[in-house]
PDB file of C-alpha atoms in Angstrom:
ATOM      1  CA  MET A 724       4.893 -16.755 -10.909  1.00  0.00           C
ATOM      2  CA  THR A 725       1.895 -14.762  -9.062  1.00  0.00           C
ATOM      3  CA  SER A 726       0.530 -12.470 -11.039  1.00  0.00           C
ATOM      4  CA  ILE A 727      -1.716  -9.647  -9.541  1.00  0.00           C
ATOM      5  CA  VAL A 728      -4.169  -7.525 -11.634  1.00  0.00           C
ATOM      6  CA  ILE A 729      -5.326  -3.950 -10.500  1.00  0.00           C
ATOM      7  CA  PRO A 730      -7.784  -1.796 -12.174  1.00  0.00           C
ATOM      8  CA  ALA A 731      -7.796   1.373 -11.354  1.00  0.00           C
ATOM      9  CA  HIS A 732     -10.471   4.704 -12.837  1.00  0.00           C
ATOM     10  CA  ASN A 733      -9.193   8.171 -11.503  1.00  0.00           C
ATOM     11  CA  GLU A 734      -7.249   6.430  -8.455  1.00  0.00           C
ATOM     12  CA  GLU A 735      -4.699   8.923  -7.764  1.00  0.00           C
ATOM     13  CA  ARG A 736      -5.419   9.066  -4.314  1.00  0.00           C
ATOM     14  CA  VAL A 737      -5.062   5.290  -3.513  1.00  0.00           C
ATOM     15  CA  ILE A 738      -2.929   3.619  -6.108  1.00  0.00           C
ATOM     16  CA  GLY A 739      -0.201   4.715  -4.175  1.00  0.00           C
ATOM     17  CA  ARG A 740      -1.276   3.443  -0.924  1.00  0.00           C
ATOM     18  CA  LEU A 741      -1.787  -0.221  -2.231  1.00  0.00           C
ATOM     19  CA  LEU A 742       1.199  -0.516  -4.617  1.00  0.00           C
ATOM     20  CA  ASP A 743       3.939   1.012  -1.372  1.00  0.00           C
ATOM     21  CA  SER A 744       1.756  -2.155   0.778  1.00  0.00           C
ATOM     22  CA  LEU A 745       2.092  -4.858  -2.373  1.00  0.00           C
ATOM     23  CA  LEU A 746       5.694  -3.482  -3.140  1.00  0.00           C
ATOM     24  CA  ASP A 747       7.279  -3.219   0.609  1.00  0.00           C
ATOM     25  CA  ASP A 748       8.466  -7.037   0.808  1.00  0.00           C
ATOM     26  CA  PRO A 749      11.921  -7.965  -1.509  1.00  0.00           C
ATOM     27  CA  ALA A 750      10.629 -11.353  -0.762  1.00  0.00           C
ATOM     28  CA  ASP A 751       7.653 -10.474  -3.668  1.00  0.00           C
ATOM     29  CA  ASP A 752      10.361 -10.092  -6.390  1.00  0.00           C
ATOM     30  CA  ARG A 753       9.071 -12.635  -8.731  1.00  0.00           C
ATOM     31  CA  THR A 754       5.444 -11.565  -7.761  1.00  0.00           C
ATOM     32  CA  ASP A 755       4.356  -9.071 -10.948  1.00  0.00           C
ATOM     33  CA  ILE A 756       2.112  -6.562 -11.033  1.00  0.00           C
ATOM     34  CA  VAL A 757      -0.325  -4.979 -13.538  1.00  0.00           C
ATOM     35  CA  VAL A 758      -1.589  -1.834 -13.205  1.00  0.00           C
ATOM     36  CA  VAL A 759      -4.482  -1.070 -15.459  1.00  0.00           C
ATOM     37  CA  CYS A 760      -5.904   2.367 -16.566  1.00  0.00           C
ATOM     38  CA  ASN A 761      -8.641   2.367 -17.983  1.00  0.00           C
ATOM     39  CA  GLY A 762     -10.179   5.702 -18.838  1.00  0.00           C
ATOM     40  CA  CYS A 763      -8.249   8.025 -16.636  1.00  0.00           C
ATOM     41  CA  THR A 764      -8.287  11.803 -16.798  1.00  0.00           C
ATOM     42  CA  ASP A 765      -5.943  12.073 -13.638  1.00  0.00           C
ATOM     43  CA  GLY A 766      -2.245  11.223 -12.163  1.00  0.00           C
ATOM     44  CA  THR A 767      -2.990   7.010 -11.895  1.00  0.00           C
ATOM     45  CA  ALA A 768      -0.649   6.092 -14.544  1.00  0.00           C
ATOM     46  CA  ARG A 769       2.069   8.425 -13.256  1.00  0.00           C
ATOM     47  CA  ILE A 770       2.037   7.181 -10.211  1.00  0.00           C
ATOM     48  CA  ALA A 771       2.233   3.903 -10.684  1.00  0.00           C
ATOM     49  CA  SER A 772       4.516   3.812 -13.165  1.00  0.00           C
ATOM     50  CA  GLU A 773       6.700   5.994 -10.798  1.00  0.00           C
ATOM     51  CA  ARG A 774       6.662   2.443  -8.225  1.00  0.00           C
ATOM     52  CA  GLY A 775       9.414   0.647 -10.112  1.00  0.00           C
ATOM     53  CA  PRO A 776       9.942  -2.101 -12.807  1.00  0.00           C
ATOM     54  CA  ARG A 777       8.288  -4.684 -11.123  1.00  0.00           C
ATOM     55  CA  VAL A 778       4.688  -2.190 -11.929  1.00  0.00           C
ATOM     56  CA  THR A 779       3.443  -2.845 -15.432  1.00  0.00           C
ATOM     57  CA  VAL A 780       0.969   0.490 -16.301  1.00  0.00           C
ATOM     58  CA  VAL A 781      -1.129  -0.263 -19.102  1.00  0.00           C
ATOM     59  CA  GLU A 782      -3.572   2.666 -20.605  1.00  0.00           C
ATOM     60  CA  ILE A 783      -6.762   1.817 -22.027  1.00  0.00           C
ATOM     61  CA  PRO A 784      -9.889   4.300 -22.892  1.00  0.00           C
ATOM     62  CA  VAL A 785     -12.744   3.362 -22.098  1.00  0.00           C
ATOM     63  CA  PRO A 786     -13.278   3.464 -18.342  1.00  0.00           C
ATOM     64  CA  SER A 787     -14.461  -0.927 -17.736  1.00  0.00           C
ATOM     65  CA  LYS A 788     -13.966  -2.277 -15.101  1.00  0.00           C
ATOM     66  CA  HIS A 789     -14.557  -5.821 -17.382  1.00  0.00           C
ATOM     67  CA  ALA A 790     -12.393  -4.208 -20.009  1.00  0.00           C
ATOM     68  CA  ALA A 791      -9.393  -3.346 -17.741  1.00  0.00           C
ATOM     69  CA  LEU A 792      -9.610  -6.988 -16.205  1.00  0.00           C
ATOM     70  CA  ARG A 793      -9.377  -8.319 -19.584  1.00  0.00           C
ATOM     71  CA  ALA A 794      -6.773  -6.065 -20.796  1.00  0.00           C
ATOM     72  CA  GLY A 795      -5.046  -7.179 -17.248  1.00  0.00           C
ATOM     73  CA  ASP A 796      -4.893 -10.711 -18.129  1.00  0.00           C
ATOM     74  CA  ASP A 797      -3.396  -9.744 -21.491  1.00  0.00           C
ATOM     75  CA  HIS A 798      -0.536  -8.824 -20.115  1.00  0.00           C
ATOM     76  CA  ALA A 799       0.058 -11.005 -16.462  1.00  0.00           C
ATOM     77  CA  LEU A 800       2.412 -13.356 -16.366  1.00  0.00           C
ATOM     78  CA  GLY A 801       1.223 -16.236 -14.605  1.00  0.00           C
ATOM     79  CA  PHE A 802      -0.832 -18.148 -11.871  1.00  0.00           C
ATOM     80  CA  PRO A 803      -1.402 -17.735  -9.335  1.00  0.00           C
ATOM     81  CA  ARG A 804      -3.514 -14.539 -10.244  1.00  0.00           C
ATOM     82  CA  ILE A 805      -4.945 -12.018  -8.160  1.00  0.00           C
ATOM     83  CA  TYR A 806      -7.276  -9.393  -8.545  1.00  0.00           C
ATOM     84  CA  VAL A 807      -7.469  -5.904  -7.030  1.00  0.00           C
ATOM     85  CA  ASP A 808      -9.333  -3.508  -6.609  1.00  0.00           C
ATOM     86  CA  ALA A 809      -7.012   0.061  -6.380  1.00  0.00           C
ATOM     87  CA  ASP A 810      -9.028   1.202  -3.190  1.00  0.00           C
ATOM     88  CA  VAL A 811      -7.557  -1.617  -0.991  1.00  0.00           C
ATOM     89  CA  VAL A 812      -4.764  -1.913   0.544  1.00  0.00           C
ATOM     90  CA  LEU A 813      -3.321  -5.414   1.066  1.00  0.00           C
ATOM     91  CA  THR A 814       0.610  -6.491   1.945  1.00  0.00           C
ATOM     92  CA  GLY A 815       3.117  -8.948  -0.132  1.00  0.00           C
ATOM     93  CA  ALA A 816       2.632 -11.837   2.632  1.00  0.00           C
ATOM     94  CA  ASP A 817      -1.535 -11.797   2.024  1.00  0.00           C
ATOM     95  CA  VAL A 818      -0.433 -12.151  -1.836  1.00  0.00           C
ATOM     96  CA  ARG A 819       1.292 -14.893  -0.150  1.00  0.00           C
ATOM     97  CA  ALA A 820      -0.609 -16.342   2.148  1.00  0.00           C
ATOM     98  CA  LEU A 821      -3.805 -15.930  -0.374  1.00  0.00           C
ATOM     99  CA  ALA A 822      -1.588 -18.187  -3.311  1.00  0.00           C
ATOM    100  CA  GLU A 823      -0.850 -20.741  -1.250  1.00  0.00           C
ATOM    101  CA  PRO A 824      -3.777 -22.945  -1.288  1.00  0.00           C
ATOM    102  CA  LEU A 825      -3.941 -22.608  -5.001  1.00  0.00           C
ATOM    103  CA  ALA A 826      -0.507 -23.867  -5.638  1.00  0.00           C
ATOM    104  CA  ASP A 827      -1.645 -27.114  -5.174  1.00  0.00           C
ATOM    105  CA  GLY A 828      -4.213 -28.429  -7.556  1.00  0.00           C
ATOM    106  CA  ALA A 829      -4.918 -31.673  -5.159  1.00  0.00           C
ATOM    107  CA  SER A 830      -6.764 -29.369  -2.871  1.00  0.00           C
ATOM    108  CA  GLY A 831      -9.557 -28.520  -4.987  1.00  0.00           C
ATOM    109  CA  VAL A 832      -9.459 -24.970  -3.976  1.00  0.00           C
ATOM    110  CA  LEU A 833      -9.786 -22.845  -7.097  1.00  0.00           C
ATOM    111  CA  ALA A 834      -9.952 -19.174  -5.818  1.00  0.00           C
ATOM    112  CA  THR A 835      -9.671 -17.578  -2.516  1.00  0.00           C
ATOM    113  CA  ALA A 836     -10.183 -14.243  -1.191  1.00  0.00           C
ATOM    114  CA  PRO A 837      -8.519 -12.118   2.454  1.00  0.00           C
ATOM    115  CA  GLU A 838     -10.450 -11.661   5.924  1.00  0.00           C
ATOM    116  CA  ARG A 839     -11.388  -8.480   5.578  1.00  0.00           C
ATOM    117  CA  HIS A 840     -10.734  -5.225   8.150  1.00  0.00           C
ATOM    118  CA  LEU A 841     -13.442  -2.306   7.797  1.00  0.00           C
ATOM    119  CA  PRO A 842     -11.586   0.936   9.972  1.00  0.00           C
ATOM    120  CA  LEU A 843     -15.033   2.547  11.152  1.00  0.00           C
ATOM    121  CA  ALA A 844     -13.321   4.503  13.242  1.00  0.00           C
ATOM    122  CA  GLY A 845     -14.099   7.854  11.345  1.00  0.00           C
ATOM    123  CA  CYS A 846     -17.881   6.684   9.981  1.00  0.00           C
ATOM    124  CA  ALA A 847     -20.653   8.360  10.677  1.00  0.00           C
ATOM    125  CA  TRP A 848     -22.516   6.591  13.862  1.00  0.00           C
ATOM    126  CA  ARG A 849     -25.174   4.469  11.332  1.00  0.00           C
ATOM    127  CA  VAL A 850     -22.529   3.536   9.415  1.00  0.00           C
ATOM    128  CA  ARG A 851     -20.904   2.034  11.572  1.00  0.00           C
ATOM    129  CA  ALA A 852     -23.864   0.473  12.617  1.00  0.00           C
ATOM    130  CA  TYR A 853     -24.860  -0.776   9.166  1.00  0.00           C
ATOM    131  CA  TYR A 854     -21.274  -2.488   9.151  1.00  0.00           C
ATOM    132  CA  ARG A 855     -21.429  -3.972  13.003  1.00  0.00           C
ATOM    133  CA  VAL A 856     -24.812  -6.091  11.108  1.00  0.00           C
ATOM    134  CA  TRP A 857     -23.764  -7.027   7.496  1.00  0.00           C
ATOM    135  CA  GLN A 858     -19.960  -7.804   8.940  1.00  0.00           C
ATOM    136  CA  ARG A 859     -22.058 -11.155  10.538  1.00  0.00           C
ATOM    137  CA  LEU A 860     -24.201 -11.972   7.985  1.00  0.00           C
ATOM    138  CA  PRO A 861     -23.658 -15.613   6.351  1.00  0.00           C
ATOM    139  CA  ALA A 862     -22.443 -15.256   3.232  1.00  0.00           C
ATOM    140  CA  VAL A 863     -21.082 -11.893   3.695  1.00  0.00           C
ATOM    141  CA  ARG A 864     -18.443 -14.421   6.102  1.00  0.00           C
ATOM    142  CA  GLU A 865     -18.461 -16.832   3.926  1.00  0.00           C
ATOM    143  CA  GLY A 866     -18.715 -15.804  -0.109  1.00  0.00           C
ATOM    144  CA  LEU A 867     -15.389 -13.854  -2.117  1.00  0.00           C
ATOM    145  CA  PHE A 868     -17.544 -11.156  -2.536  1.00  0.00           C
ATOM    146  CA  GLY A 869     -16.933  -7.646  -0.657  1.00  0.00           C
ATOM    147  CA  ARG A 870     -13.341  -8.113  -0.095  1.00  0.00           C
ATOM    148  CA  GLY A 871     -11.659  -5.989  -3.518  1.00  0.00           C
ATOM    149  CA  VAL A 872      -9.750  -9.126  -3.599  1.00  0.00           C
ATOM    150  CA  ILE A 873      -9.868 -12.521  -5.558  1.00  0.00           C
ATOM    151  CA  ALA A 874      -7.212 -15.080  -6.422  1.00  0.00           C
ATOM    152  CA  VAL A 875      -7.278 -18.065  -8.640  1.00  0.00           C
ATOM    153  CA  SER A 876      -6.009 -20.731  -9.740  1.00  0.00           C
ATOM    154  CA  LYS A 877      -5.073 -21.674 -13.631  1.00  0.00           C
ATOM    155  CA  GLU A 878      -8.554 -23.482 -13.077  1.00  0.00           C
ATOM    156  CA  GLY A 879     -10.455 -20.980 -11.605  1.00  0.00           C
ATOM    157  CA  HIS A 880      -9.395 -18.294 -13.916  1.00  0.00           C
ATOM    158  CA  ALA A 881     -10.949 -20.346 -16.772  1.00  0.00           C
ATOM    159  CA  ARG A 882     -13.828 -20.485 -15.223  1.00  0.00           C
ATOM    160  CA  ILE A 883     -14.355 -16.657 -14.067  1.00  0.00           C
ATOM    161  CA  ALA A 884     -12.997 -15.529 -17.702  1.00  0.00           C
ATOM    162  CA  ALA A 885     -15.810 -17.262 -19.482  1.00  0.00           C
ATOM    163  CA  LEU A 886     -18.752 -14.881 -16.871  1.00  0.00           C
ATOM    164  CA  PRO A 887     -20.579 -12.401 -19.095  1.00  0.00           C
ATOM    165  CA  PRO A 888     -19.561  -8.699 -18.312  1.00  0.00           C
ATOM    166  CA  LEU A 889     -21.451  -7.620 -14.533  1.00  0.00           C
ATOM    167  CA  MET A 890     -21.340  -4.844 -13.007  1.00  0.00           C
ATOM    168  CA  ALA A 891     -20.825  -7.417  -9.021  1.00  0.00           C
ATOM    169  CA  ASP A 892     -18.177  -9.022 -10.970  1.00  0.00           C
ATOM    170  CA  ASP A 893     -16.618  -9.880  -7.183  1.00  0.00           C
ATOM    171  CA  LEU A 894     -19.632 -11.793  -6.257  1.00  0.00           C
ATOM    172  CA  ALA A 895     -20.349 -13.698  -9.696  1.00  0.00           C
ATOM    173  CA  ALA A 896     -16.589 -14.876  -9.520  1.00  0.00           C
ATOM    174  CA  SER A 897     -17.564 -16.196  -5.594  1.00  0.00           C
ATOM    175  CA  LEU A 898     -21.247 -17.563  -7.087  1.00  0.00           C
ATOM    176  CA  ALA A 899     -19.302 -19.040  -9.365  1.00  0.00           C
ATOM    177  CA  PHE A 900     -17.327 -21.495  -7.102  1.00  0.00           C
ATOM    178  CA  THR A 901     -18.515 -24.576  -4.707  1.00  0.00           C
ATOM    179  CA  ALA A 902     -18.077 -23.551  -0.909  1.00  0.00           C
ATOM    180  CA  GLU A 903     -15.469 -26.154  -1.191  1.00  0.00           C
ATOM    181  CA  GLU A 904     -13.636 -24.518  -4.336  1.00  0.00           C
ATOM    182  CA  ARG A 905     -13.843 -21.101  -2.304  1.00  0.00           C
ATOM    183  CA  ARG A 906     -11.788 -20.459   0.526  1.00  0.00           C
ATOM    184  CA  VAL A 907     -11.430 -17.071   2.421  1.00  0.00           C
ATOM    185  CA  VAL A 908      -7.835 -17.205   4.259  1.00  0.00           C
ATOM    186  CA  ASP A 909      -7.602 -16.878   7.729  1.00  0.00           C
ATOM    187  CA  GLY A 910      -3.951 -15.845   7.359  1.00  0.00           C
ATOM    188  CA  ALA A 911      -4.633 -13.272   5.033  1.00  0.00           C
ATOM    189  CA  ARG A 912      -6.256  -9.892   5.764  1.00  0.00           C
ATOM    190  CA  VAL A 913      -7.193  -6.927   3.187  1.00  0.00           C
ATOM    191  CA  VAL A 914      -7.901  -3.482   4.550  1.00  0.00           C
ATOM    192  CA  VAL A 915     -11.400  -2.024   3.029  1.00  0.00           C
ATOM    193  CA  HIS A 916     -12.561   1.201   3.892  1.00  0.00           C
ATOM    194  CA  PRO A 917     -16.059   1.478   4.206  1.00  0.00           C
ATOM    195  CA  PRO A 918     -17.972   5.447   3.310  1.00  0.00           C
ATOM    196  CA  ARG A 919     -17.587   7.722   5.869  1.00  0.00           C
ATOM    197  CA  THR A 920     -21.265   8.891   5.594  1.00  0.00           C
ATOM    198  CA  TRP A 921     -24.986   7.555   5.518  1.00  0.00           C
ATOM    199  CA  ARG A 922     -25.503   8.880   1.419  1.00  0.00           C
ATOM    200  CA  ASP A 923     -22.166   7.419   0.059  1.00  0.00           C
ATOM    201  CA  LEU A 924     -23.353   4.040   1.973  1.00  0.00           C
ATOM    202  CA  ILE A 925     -27.184   5.055   0.394  1.00  0.00           C
ATOM    203  CA  LYS A 926     -24.992   4.767  -3.035  1.00  0.00           C
ATOM    204  CA  ARG A 927     -23.189   1.663  -2.437  1.00  0.00           C
ATOM    205  CA  ARG A 928     -26.210  -0.200  -1.007  1.00  0.00           C
ATOM    206  CA  ILE A 929     -27.800   1.223  -4.685  1.00  0.00           C
ATOM    207  CA  ARG A 930     -25.359  -0.312  -6.610  1.00  0.00           C
ATOM    208  CA  ALA A 931     -24.812  -3.874  -5.080  1.00  0.00           C
ATOM    209  CA  MET A 932     -28.485  -3.874  -5.319  1.00  0.00           C
ATOM    210  CA  VAL A 933     -28.838  -3.120  -8.926  1.00  0.00           C
ATOM    211  CA  SER A 934     -25.700  -4.988  -9.499  1.00  0.00           C
ATOM    212  CA  THR A 935     -27.186  -8.070  -7.267  1.00  0.00           C
ATOM    213  CA  ALA A 936     -30.055  -7.918  -9.482  1.00  0.00           C
ATOM    214  CA  GLN A 937     -28.297  -8.541 -12.741  1.00  0.00           C
ATOM    215  CA  VAL A 938     -26.045 -10.797 -11.295  1.00  0.00           C
ATOM    216  CA  GLU A 939     -29.218 -12.561 -10.754  1.00  0.00           C
ATOM    217  CA  GLU A 940     -30.711 -12.471 -14.315  1.00  0.00           C
ATOM    218  CA  HIS A 941     -27.709 -14.926 -15.614  1.00  0.00           C
ATOM    219  CA  ARG A 942     -28.815 -17.776 -12.751  1.00  0.00           C
ATOM    220  CA  GLY A 943     -31.131 -20.116 -12.540  1.00  0.00           C
ATOM    221  CA  PRO A 944     -33.588 -19.582  -9.643  1.00  0.00           C
ATOM    222  CA  GLU A 945     -31.712 -22.855  -7.745  1.00  0.00           C
ATOM    223  CA  GLU A 946     -28.513 -21.138  -7.811  1.00  0.00           C
ATOM    224  CA  ALA A 947     -26.935 -19.888  -4.348  1.00  0.00           C
ATOM    225  CA  SER A 948     -27.830 -16.177  -3.997  1.00  0.00           C
ATOM    226  CA  ALA A 949     -26.165 -13.592  -1.860  1.00  0.00           C
ATOM    227  CA  ARG A 950     -28.968 -12.380  -0.537  1.00  0.00           C
ATOM    228  CA  THR A 951     -29.830 -11.637   3.376  1.00  0.00           C
ATOM    229  CA  SER A 952     -33.076 -12.615   4.487  1.00  0.00           C
ATOM    230  CA  THR A 953     -35.570 -11.935   7.457  1.00  0.00           C
ATOM    231  CA  ALA A 954     -34.672 -15.324   8.924  1.00  0.00           C
ATOM    232  CA  ASP A 955     -30.934 -14.548   8.506  1.00  0.00           C
ATOM    233  CA  LEU A 956     -31.883 -10.907  10.960  1.00  0.00           C
ATOM    234  CA  LYS A 957     -33.998 -12.508  13.448  1.00  0.00           C
ATOM    235  CA  ALA A 958     -30.858 -15.669  13.973  1.00  0.00           C
ATOM    236  CA  MET A 959     -28.804 -12.295  14.254  1.00  0.00           C
ATOM    237  CA  LEU A 960     -30.662 -11.010  16.578  1.00  0.00           C
ATOM    238  CA  ARG A 961     -31.390 -14.520  18.645  1.00  0.00           C
ATOM    239  CA  GLY A 962     -27.931 -14.788  19.465  1.00  0.00           C
ATOM    240  CA  GLU A 963     -27.387 -10.921  20.004  1.00  0.00           C
ATOM    241  CA  PRO A 964     -30.264  -8.878  21.267  1.00  0.00           C
ATOM    242  CA  ARG A 965     -27.921  -5.997  21.920  1.00  0.00           C
ATOM    243  CA  LEU A 966     -27.667  -5.795  17.701  1.00  0.00           C
ATOM    244  CA  ILE A 967     -31.390  -4.052  18.136  1.00  0.00           C
ATOM    245  CA  THR A 968     -30.231  -0.740  16.620  1.00  0.00           C
ATOM    246  CA  SER A 969     -28.398  -2.266  13.963  1.00  0.00           C
ATOM    247  CA  VAL A 970     -30.629  -4.043  12.186  1.00  0.00           C
ATOM    248  CA  VAL A 971     -33.383  -1.179  12.556  1.00  0.00           C
ATOM    249  CA  VAL A 972     -30.428   1.182  10.834  1.00  0.00           C
ATOM    250  CA  PHE A 973     -29.785  -1.892   8.723  1.00  0.00           C
ATOM    251  CA  ALA A 974     -32.764  -2.311   7.384  1.00  0.00           C
ATOM    252  CA  ALA A 975     -33.917   1.081   7.296  1.00  0.00           C
ATOM    253  CA  ALA A 976     -30.560   1.356   4.378  1.00  0.00           C
ATOM    254  CA  ALA A 977     -31.978  -1.507   3.133  1.00  0.00           C
ATOM    255  CA  VAL A 978     -35.436   0.320   2.211  1.00  0.00           C
ATOM    256  CA  VAL A 979     -33.758   2.864   1.127  1.00  0.00           C
ATOM    257  CA  SER A 980     -31.435   1.939  -1.454  1.00  0.00           C
ATOM    258  CA  ARG A 981     -34.497  -0.683  -2.551  1.00  0.00           C
ATOM    259  CA  ARG A 982     -36.282   1.814  -3.553  1.00  0.00           C
ATOM    260  CA  ARG A 983     -34.305   4.202  -5.515  1.00  0.00           C
ATOM    261  CA  ALA A 984     -32.149   0.779  -6.848  1.00  0.00           C
ATOM    262  CA  GLN A 985     -35.850  -0.289  -8.445  1.00  0.00           C
ATOM    263  CA  LYS A 986     -35.374   2.719 -10.831  1.00  0.00           C
ATOM    264  CA  ALA A 987     -32.166   1.088 -12.549  1.00  0.00           C
ATOM    265  CA  ILE A 988     -33.014  -2.119 -12.518  1.00  0.00           C
ATOM    266  CA  ARG A 989     -36.242  -1.166 -14.100  1.00  0.00           C
ATOM    267  CA  ALA A 990     -34.615   0.697 -16.896  1.00  0.00           C
ATOM    268  CA  ARG A 991     -32.177  -1.984 -16.861  1.00  0.00           C
ATOM    269  CA  ASP A 992     -29.136   0.381 -16.177  1.00  0.00           C
ATOM    270  CA  PHE A 993     -26.302  -1.845 -15.332  1.00  0.00           C
ATOM    271  CA  ASP A 994     -23.322   0.787 -16.406  1.00  0.00           C
ATOM    272  CA  THR A 995     -23.770   3.668 -14.301  1.00  0.00           C
ATOM    273  CA  TRP A 996     -21.535   3.324 -11.329  1.00  0.00           C
ATOM    274  CA  LEU A 997     -22.148   5.473  -8.212  1.00  0.00           C
ATOM    275  CA  ARG A 998     -19.045   5.698  -6.622  1.00  0.00           C
ATOM    276  CA  ASP A 999     -18.375   6.205  -2.804  1.00  0.00           C
ATOM    277  CA  ASP A1000     -15.787   9.226  -3.018  1.00  0.00           C
ATOM    278  CA  SER A1001     -15.898   9.418   0.958  1.00  0.00           C
ATOM    279  CA  SER A1002     -14.049   6.098   1.728  1.00  0.00           C
ATOM    280  CA  ARG A1003     -11.318   7.303  -0.543  1.00  0.00           C
ATOM    281  CA  GLN A1004      -9.977   9.826   1.405  1.00  0.00           C
ATOM    282  CA  ASN A1005      -6.505   9.672   2.701  1.00  0.00           C
TER     283      ASN A1005
END
């Protein structure tokens, strides 16, 4: 049995959208779904409970994604196990596609993630420009992070369960597997709603920089990283010179975010979660 774990902190605006998408497939009646409402003060638990017997709702008092993931593991029934952020959209067919490479241990694949789709139509022009560059970066294309979904086999789960509590749990999970052990599945797609405003984009970037710094503290200098280099941007421009304006916007976002992230990094504030609510608008 495939198990889906969804950590949710005050996600009443989007949890129904995700659950309806997952449940709209009778072929998936053997997939169990665990929604872990962590520190919720809104209607997240009620909305999830209304989706029927296939959805198990667990409530914990502390607003912690790490604690929610562990609580979800305590209630999930099987493997492969798929962790899904509450604000993305994934279908039952996507779940099956992610689970398939993990079912055969002989394949050597321990973790999978879907291709990402970012609907940018309602976003400010600078946000659209930023993501035109971001989506082309090698680490972004090949890594399992930034998708809001990661699926693991039983062996893969043992590896990520040993990781310390980290803000960038998806980045840490992606880096825990070699290129041969992880796979972005062409036949699966997740809809990841991007921030709509420049201000909310910067919030996300500050969070990403702070959390990346935290992840790197737990890894040796010789280990793989997901940081963007100047060489990556130069190579992109050589191949697509028309992206020059977008690269300038991308660099500006990096400079602004880095300045603001340094304060949190110096203070070792790896707990403040700068939430982007613009992406949760219906």
